[in-house]
CSV table of C-alpha atoms in Angstrom, one decimal:
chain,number,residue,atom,x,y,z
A,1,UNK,CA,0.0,0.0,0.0
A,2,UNK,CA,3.2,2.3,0.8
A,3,UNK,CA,4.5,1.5,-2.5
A,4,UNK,CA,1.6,2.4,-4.4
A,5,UNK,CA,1.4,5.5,-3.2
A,6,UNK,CA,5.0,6.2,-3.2
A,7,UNK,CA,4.2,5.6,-7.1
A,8,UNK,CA,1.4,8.0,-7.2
A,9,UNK,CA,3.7,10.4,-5.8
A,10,UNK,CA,6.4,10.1,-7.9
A,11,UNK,CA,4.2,10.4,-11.3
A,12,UNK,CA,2.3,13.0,-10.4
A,13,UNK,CA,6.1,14.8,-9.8
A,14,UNK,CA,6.7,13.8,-13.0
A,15,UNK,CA,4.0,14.9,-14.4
A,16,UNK,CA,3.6,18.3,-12.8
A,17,UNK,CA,7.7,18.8,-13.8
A,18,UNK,CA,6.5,17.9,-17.5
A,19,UNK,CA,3.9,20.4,-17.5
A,20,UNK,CA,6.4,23.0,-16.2
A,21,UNK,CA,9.2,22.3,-19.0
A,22,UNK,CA,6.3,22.1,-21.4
A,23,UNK,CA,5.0,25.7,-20.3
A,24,UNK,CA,8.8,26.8,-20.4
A,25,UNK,CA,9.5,25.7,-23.7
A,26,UNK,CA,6.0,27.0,-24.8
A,27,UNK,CA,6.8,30.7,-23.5
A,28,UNK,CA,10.6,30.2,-25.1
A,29,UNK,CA,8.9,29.4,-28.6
A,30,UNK,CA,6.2,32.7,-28.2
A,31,UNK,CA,8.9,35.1,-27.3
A,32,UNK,CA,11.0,34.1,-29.9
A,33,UNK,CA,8.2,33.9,-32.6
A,34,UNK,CA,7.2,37.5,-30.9
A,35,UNK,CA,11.0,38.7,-31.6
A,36,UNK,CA,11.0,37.7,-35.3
A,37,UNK,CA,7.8,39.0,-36.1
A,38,UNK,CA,8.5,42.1,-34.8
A,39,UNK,CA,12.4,42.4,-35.8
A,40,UNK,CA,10.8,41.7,-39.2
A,41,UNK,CA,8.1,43.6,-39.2
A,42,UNK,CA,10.8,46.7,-38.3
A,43,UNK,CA,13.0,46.1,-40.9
A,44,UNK,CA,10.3,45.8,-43.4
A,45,UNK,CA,9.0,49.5,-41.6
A,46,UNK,CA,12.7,50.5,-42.3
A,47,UNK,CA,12.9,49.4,-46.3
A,48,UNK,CA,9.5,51.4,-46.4
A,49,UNK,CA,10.5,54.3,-44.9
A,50,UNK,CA,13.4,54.5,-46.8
A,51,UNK,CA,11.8,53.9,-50.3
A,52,UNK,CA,9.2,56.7,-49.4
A,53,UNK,CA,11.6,58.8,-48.1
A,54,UNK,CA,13.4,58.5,-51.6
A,55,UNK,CA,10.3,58.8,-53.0
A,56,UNK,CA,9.7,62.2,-51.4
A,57,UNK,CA,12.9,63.7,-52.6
A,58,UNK,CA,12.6,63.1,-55.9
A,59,UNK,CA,9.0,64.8,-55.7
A,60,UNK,CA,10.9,67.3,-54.6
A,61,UNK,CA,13.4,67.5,-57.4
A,62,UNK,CA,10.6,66.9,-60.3
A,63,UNK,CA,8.3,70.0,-58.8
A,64,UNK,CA,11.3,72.3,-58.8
A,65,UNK,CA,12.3,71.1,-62.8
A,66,UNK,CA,8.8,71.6,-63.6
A,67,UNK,CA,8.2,75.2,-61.7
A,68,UNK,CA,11.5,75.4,-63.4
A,69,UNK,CA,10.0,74.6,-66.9
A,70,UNK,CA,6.4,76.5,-66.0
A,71,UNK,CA,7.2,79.6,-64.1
A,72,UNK,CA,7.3,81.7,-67.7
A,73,UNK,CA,4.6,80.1,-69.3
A,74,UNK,CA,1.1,82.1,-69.2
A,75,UNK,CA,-1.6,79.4,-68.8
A,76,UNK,CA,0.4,78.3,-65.5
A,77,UNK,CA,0.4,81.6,-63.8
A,78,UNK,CA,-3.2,81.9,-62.9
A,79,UNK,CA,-2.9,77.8,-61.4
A,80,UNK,CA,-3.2,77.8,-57.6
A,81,UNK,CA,-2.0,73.8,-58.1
A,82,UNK,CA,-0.6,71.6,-60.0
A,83,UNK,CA,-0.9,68.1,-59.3
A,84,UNK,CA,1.3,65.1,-60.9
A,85,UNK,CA,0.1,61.6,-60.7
A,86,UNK,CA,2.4,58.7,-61.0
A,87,UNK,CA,1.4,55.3,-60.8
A,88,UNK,CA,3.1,52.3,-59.8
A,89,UNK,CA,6.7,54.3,-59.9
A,90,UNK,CA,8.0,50.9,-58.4
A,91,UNK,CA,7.8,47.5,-59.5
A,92,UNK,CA,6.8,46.1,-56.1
A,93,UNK,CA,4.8,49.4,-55.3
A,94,UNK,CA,1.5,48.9,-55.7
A,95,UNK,CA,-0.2,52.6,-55.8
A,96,UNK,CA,-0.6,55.7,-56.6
A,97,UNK,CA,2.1,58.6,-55.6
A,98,UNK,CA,1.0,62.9,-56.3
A,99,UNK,CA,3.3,65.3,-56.4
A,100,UNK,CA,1.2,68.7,-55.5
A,101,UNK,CA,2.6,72.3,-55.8
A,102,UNK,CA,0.4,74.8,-54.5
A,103,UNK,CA,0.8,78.6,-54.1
A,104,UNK,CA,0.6,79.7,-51.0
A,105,UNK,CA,0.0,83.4,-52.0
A,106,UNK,CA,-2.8,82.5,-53.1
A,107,UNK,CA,-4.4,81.3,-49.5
A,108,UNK,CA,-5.2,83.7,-46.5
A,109,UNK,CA,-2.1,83.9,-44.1
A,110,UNK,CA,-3.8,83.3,-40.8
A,111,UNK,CA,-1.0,85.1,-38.9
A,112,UNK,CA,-1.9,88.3,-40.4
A,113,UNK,CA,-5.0,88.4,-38.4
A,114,UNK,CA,-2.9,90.1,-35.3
A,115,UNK,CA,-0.1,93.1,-36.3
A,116,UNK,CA,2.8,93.0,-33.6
A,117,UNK,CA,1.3,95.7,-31.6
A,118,UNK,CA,-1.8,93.5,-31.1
A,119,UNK,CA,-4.2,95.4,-33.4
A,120,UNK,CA,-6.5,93.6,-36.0
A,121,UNK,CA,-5.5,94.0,-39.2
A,122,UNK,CA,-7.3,91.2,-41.4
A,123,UNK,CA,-9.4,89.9,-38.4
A,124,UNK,CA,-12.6,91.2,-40.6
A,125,UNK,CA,-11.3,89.5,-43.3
A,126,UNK,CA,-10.9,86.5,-41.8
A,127,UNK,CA,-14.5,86.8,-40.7
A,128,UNK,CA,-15.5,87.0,-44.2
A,129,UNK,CA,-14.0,83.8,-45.4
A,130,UNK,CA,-15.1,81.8,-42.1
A,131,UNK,CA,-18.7,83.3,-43.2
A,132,UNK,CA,-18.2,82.2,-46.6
A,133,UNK,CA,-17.5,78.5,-45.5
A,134,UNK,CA,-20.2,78.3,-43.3
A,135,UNK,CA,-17.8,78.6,-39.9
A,136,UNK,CA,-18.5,79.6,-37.1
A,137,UNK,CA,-17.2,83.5,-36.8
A,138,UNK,CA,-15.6,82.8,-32.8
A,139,UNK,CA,-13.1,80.7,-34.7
A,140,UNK,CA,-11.1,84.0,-35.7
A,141,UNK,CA,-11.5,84.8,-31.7
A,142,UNK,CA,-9.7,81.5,-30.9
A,143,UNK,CA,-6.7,81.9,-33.3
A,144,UNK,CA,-6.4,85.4,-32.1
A,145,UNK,CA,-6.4,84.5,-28.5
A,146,UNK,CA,-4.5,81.5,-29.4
A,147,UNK,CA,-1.7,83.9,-31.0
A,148,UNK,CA,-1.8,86.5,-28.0
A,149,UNK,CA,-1.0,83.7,-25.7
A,150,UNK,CA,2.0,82.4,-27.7
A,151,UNK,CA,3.8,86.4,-27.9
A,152,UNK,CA,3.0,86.3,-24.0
A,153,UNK,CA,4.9,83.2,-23.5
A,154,UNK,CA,9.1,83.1,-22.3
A,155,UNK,CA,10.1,81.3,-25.5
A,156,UNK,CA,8.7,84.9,-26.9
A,157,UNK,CA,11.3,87.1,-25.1
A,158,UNK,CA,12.7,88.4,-28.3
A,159,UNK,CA,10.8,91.1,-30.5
A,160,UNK,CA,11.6,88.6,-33.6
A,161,UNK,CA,9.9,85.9,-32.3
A,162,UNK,CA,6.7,88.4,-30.8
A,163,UNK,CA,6.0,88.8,-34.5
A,164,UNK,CA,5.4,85.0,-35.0
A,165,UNK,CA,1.6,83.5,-35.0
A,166,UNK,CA,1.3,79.9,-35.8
A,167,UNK,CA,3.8,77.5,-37.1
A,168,UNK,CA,1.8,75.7,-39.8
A,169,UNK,CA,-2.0,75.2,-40.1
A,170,UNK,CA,-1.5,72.3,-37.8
A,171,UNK,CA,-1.4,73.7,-35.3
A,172,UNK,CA,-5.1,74.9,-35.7
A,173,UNK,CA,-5.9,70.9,-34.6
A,174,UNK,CA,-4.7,72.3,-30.5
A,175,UNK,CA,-6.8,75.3,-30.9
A,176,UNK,CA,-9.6,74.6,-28.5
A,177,UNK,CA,-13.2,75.0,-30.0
A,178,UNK,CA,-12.0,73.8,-33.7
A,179,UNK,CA,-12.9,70.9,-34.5
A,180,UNK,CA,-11.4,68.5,-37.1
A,181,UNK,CA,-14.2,69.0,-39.3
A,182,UNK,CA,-13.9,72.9,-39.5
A,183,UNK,CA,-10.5,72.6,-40.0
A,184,UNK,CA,-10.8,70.4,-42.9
A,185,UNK,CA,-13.0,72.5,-44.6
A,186,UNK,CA,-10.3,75.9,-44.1
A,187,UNK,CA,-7.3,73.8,-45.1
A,188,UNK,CA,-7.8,74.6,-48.9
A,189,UNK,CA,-8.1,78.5,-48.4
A,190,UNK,CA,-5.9,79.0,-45.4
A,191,UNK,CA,-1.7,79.4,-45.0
A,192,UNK,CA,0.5,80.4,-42.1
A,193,UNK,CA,3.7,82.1,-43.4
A,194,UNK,CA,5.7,84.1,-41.2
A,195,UNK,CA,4.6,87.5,-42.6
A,196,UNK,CA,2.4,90.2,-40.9
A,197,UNK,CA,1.1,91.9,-44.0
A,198,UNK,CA,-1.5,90.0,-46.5
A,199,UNK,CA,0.1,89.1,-49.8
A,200,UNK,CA,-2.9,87.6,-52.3
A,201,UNK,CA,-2.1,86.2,-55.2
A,202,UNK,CA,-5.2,87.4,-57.3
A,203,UNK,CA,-4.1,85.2,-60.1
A,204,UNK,CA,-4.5,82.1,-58.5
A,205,UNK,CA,-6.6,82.9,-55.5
A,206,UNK,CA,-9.6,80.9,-55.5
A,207,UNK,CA,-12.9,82.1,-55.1
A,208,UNK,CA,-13.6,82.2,-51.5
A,209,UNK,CA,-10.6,84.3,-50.4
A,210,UNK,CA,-11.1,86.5,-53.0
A,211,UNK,CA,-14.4,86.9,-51.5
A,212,UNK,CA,-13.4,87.8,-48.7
A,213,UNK,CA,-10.3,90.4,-49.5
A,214,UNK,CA,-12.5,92.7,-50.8
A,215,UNK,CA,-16.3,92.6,-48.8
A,216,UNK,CA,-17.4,94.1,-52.3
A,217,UNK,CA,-16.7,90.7,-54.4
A,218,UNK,CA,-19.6,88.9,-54.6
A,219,UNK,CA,-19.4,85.1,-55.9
A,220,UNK,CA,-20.8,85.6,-59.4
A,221,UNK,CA,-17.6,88.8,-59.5
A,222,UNK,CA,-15.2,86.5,-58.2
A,223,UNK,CA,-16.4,83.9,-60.7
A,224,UNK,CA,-15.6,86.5,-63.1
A,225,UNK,CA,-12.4,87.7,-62.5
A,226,UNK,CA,-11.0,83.8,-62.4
A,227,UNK,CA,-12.6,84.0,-66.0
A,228,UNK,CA,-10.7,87.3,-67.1
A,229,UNK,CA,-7.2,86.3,-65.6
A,230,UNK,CA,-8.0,83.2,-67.4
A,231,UNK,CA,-7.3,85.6,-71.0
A,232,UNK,CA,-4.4,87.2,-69.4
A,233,UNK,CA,-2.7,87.7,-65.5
A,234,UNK,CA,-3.5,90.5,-63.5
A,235,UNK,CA,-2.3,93.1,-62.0
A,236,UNK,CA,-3.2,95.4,-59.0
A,237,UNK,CA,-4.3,98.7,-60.1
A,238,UNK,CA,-6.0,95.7,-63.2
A,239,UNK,CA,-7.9,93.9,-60.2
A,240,UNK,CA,-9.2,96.7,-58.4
A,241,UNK,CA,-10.1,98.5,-61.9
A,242,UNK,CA,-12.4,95.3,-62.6
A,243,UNK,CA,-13.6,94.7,-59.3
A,244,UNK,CA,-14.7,98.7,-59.6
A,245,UNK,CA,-16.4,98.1,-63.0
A,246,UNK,CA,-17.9,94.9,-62.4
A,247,UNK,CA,-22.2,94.8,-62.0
């Protein structure tokens, strides 16, 4: 009867031990399954990143031969984009790549909305075009506020720096009370160059911001000034002579 269970006892050792190694070798196989998949899995994010990386640059280099090729040519200057579809530019690449230049002259610089000294130069402006997309107007408030409150902070000790609004259109995304869905709809007309005065491109503006340069344009005038710089590029003293004339 001792024997017996001295038997018992020593199997179910056994057992219990094989169950251990087992688990062991189990966890041993995971991890190292884990480590290839994600060792290959990097590398494979690596090759990517490089192709697309190359990718990149030699949009780069093909936008500055064409602006290159363009910049004299008269049906180009009243273009507020050009865009360059290439597809399959690999033979393992599956897909479509564009290469998009757009003016940004021709958008409405955002940090203009506030001059140095605080006053508000194109805050009316701004107004307009937020009006135009159907916006709501407090959103000129927030990126005014939002500008104040980066001249106020220590990174903005020097008068240089005072002058700066926002970085890139962005930025717009950590501006409380604008939602992703406004700023999807201002992207197209909207820029954030480091400039305080408004410089529009009235030959490739579209028709919303030159709505809203002038609070005299109406849509069906702005509709027809794209249509005359369409014949030939304007001018200045040639924009606000047409705007003057038009019904």
């Amino acid at each position: 009867m001792m024997m017996d269970e001295g038997l018992h006892n020593q199997d179910g050792m056994a057992l219990i031990i094989t169950l251990l190694v087992l688990a062991l070798l189990t966890a041993m196989v995971v991890e190292f399954s884990y480590a290839v998949y994600t060792g290959t899995s990097n590398l494979y994010n690596w090759r990517d990143s490089q192709r697309l990386s190359l990718m990149a640059k030699s949009g780069v280099n093909v936008s500055a031969r064409l602006l290159k090729e363009l910049k004299d040519l008269e049906a180009y200057k009243t273009k507020s984009r050009i865009e360059m579809p290439v597809e399959n530019p690999f033979e393992d690449f599956q897909g479509t790549v564009t290469v998009r230049i757009e003016d940004e002259e021709a958008k409405f610089n955002v940090n203009t909305i506030l001059a140095p000294n605080g006053e508000k130069k194109t805050y009316k402006a701004f107004g307009r075009l937020l009006e135009i997309l159907d916006l709501d107007p407090k959103i000129a408030d927030r990126i005014a506020d939002w500008i104040v409150e980066k001249r106020r902070s220590p990174v903005s000790a020097s008068a240089e720096v005072k002058t700066v609004g926002l970085t890139s259109v962005d930025e717009l995304l950590l501006i409380p009370d604008i939602s992703g869905e406004a700023y999807d709809k201002l992207l197209p007309y909207i820029t954030a160059l480091p400039k305080n005065d408004l410089e529009i491109n009235i030959n490739t503006a579209d028709i919303a911001v030159l709505m809203c340069v002038a609070e005299r344009i109406s849509e069906g005038q702005a509709k027809q000034i794209i249509a005359r710089r369409e014949i030939a590029p304007l001018t200045s003293q040639s924009f606000f002579e047409i705007t003057d004339t038009l019904p």
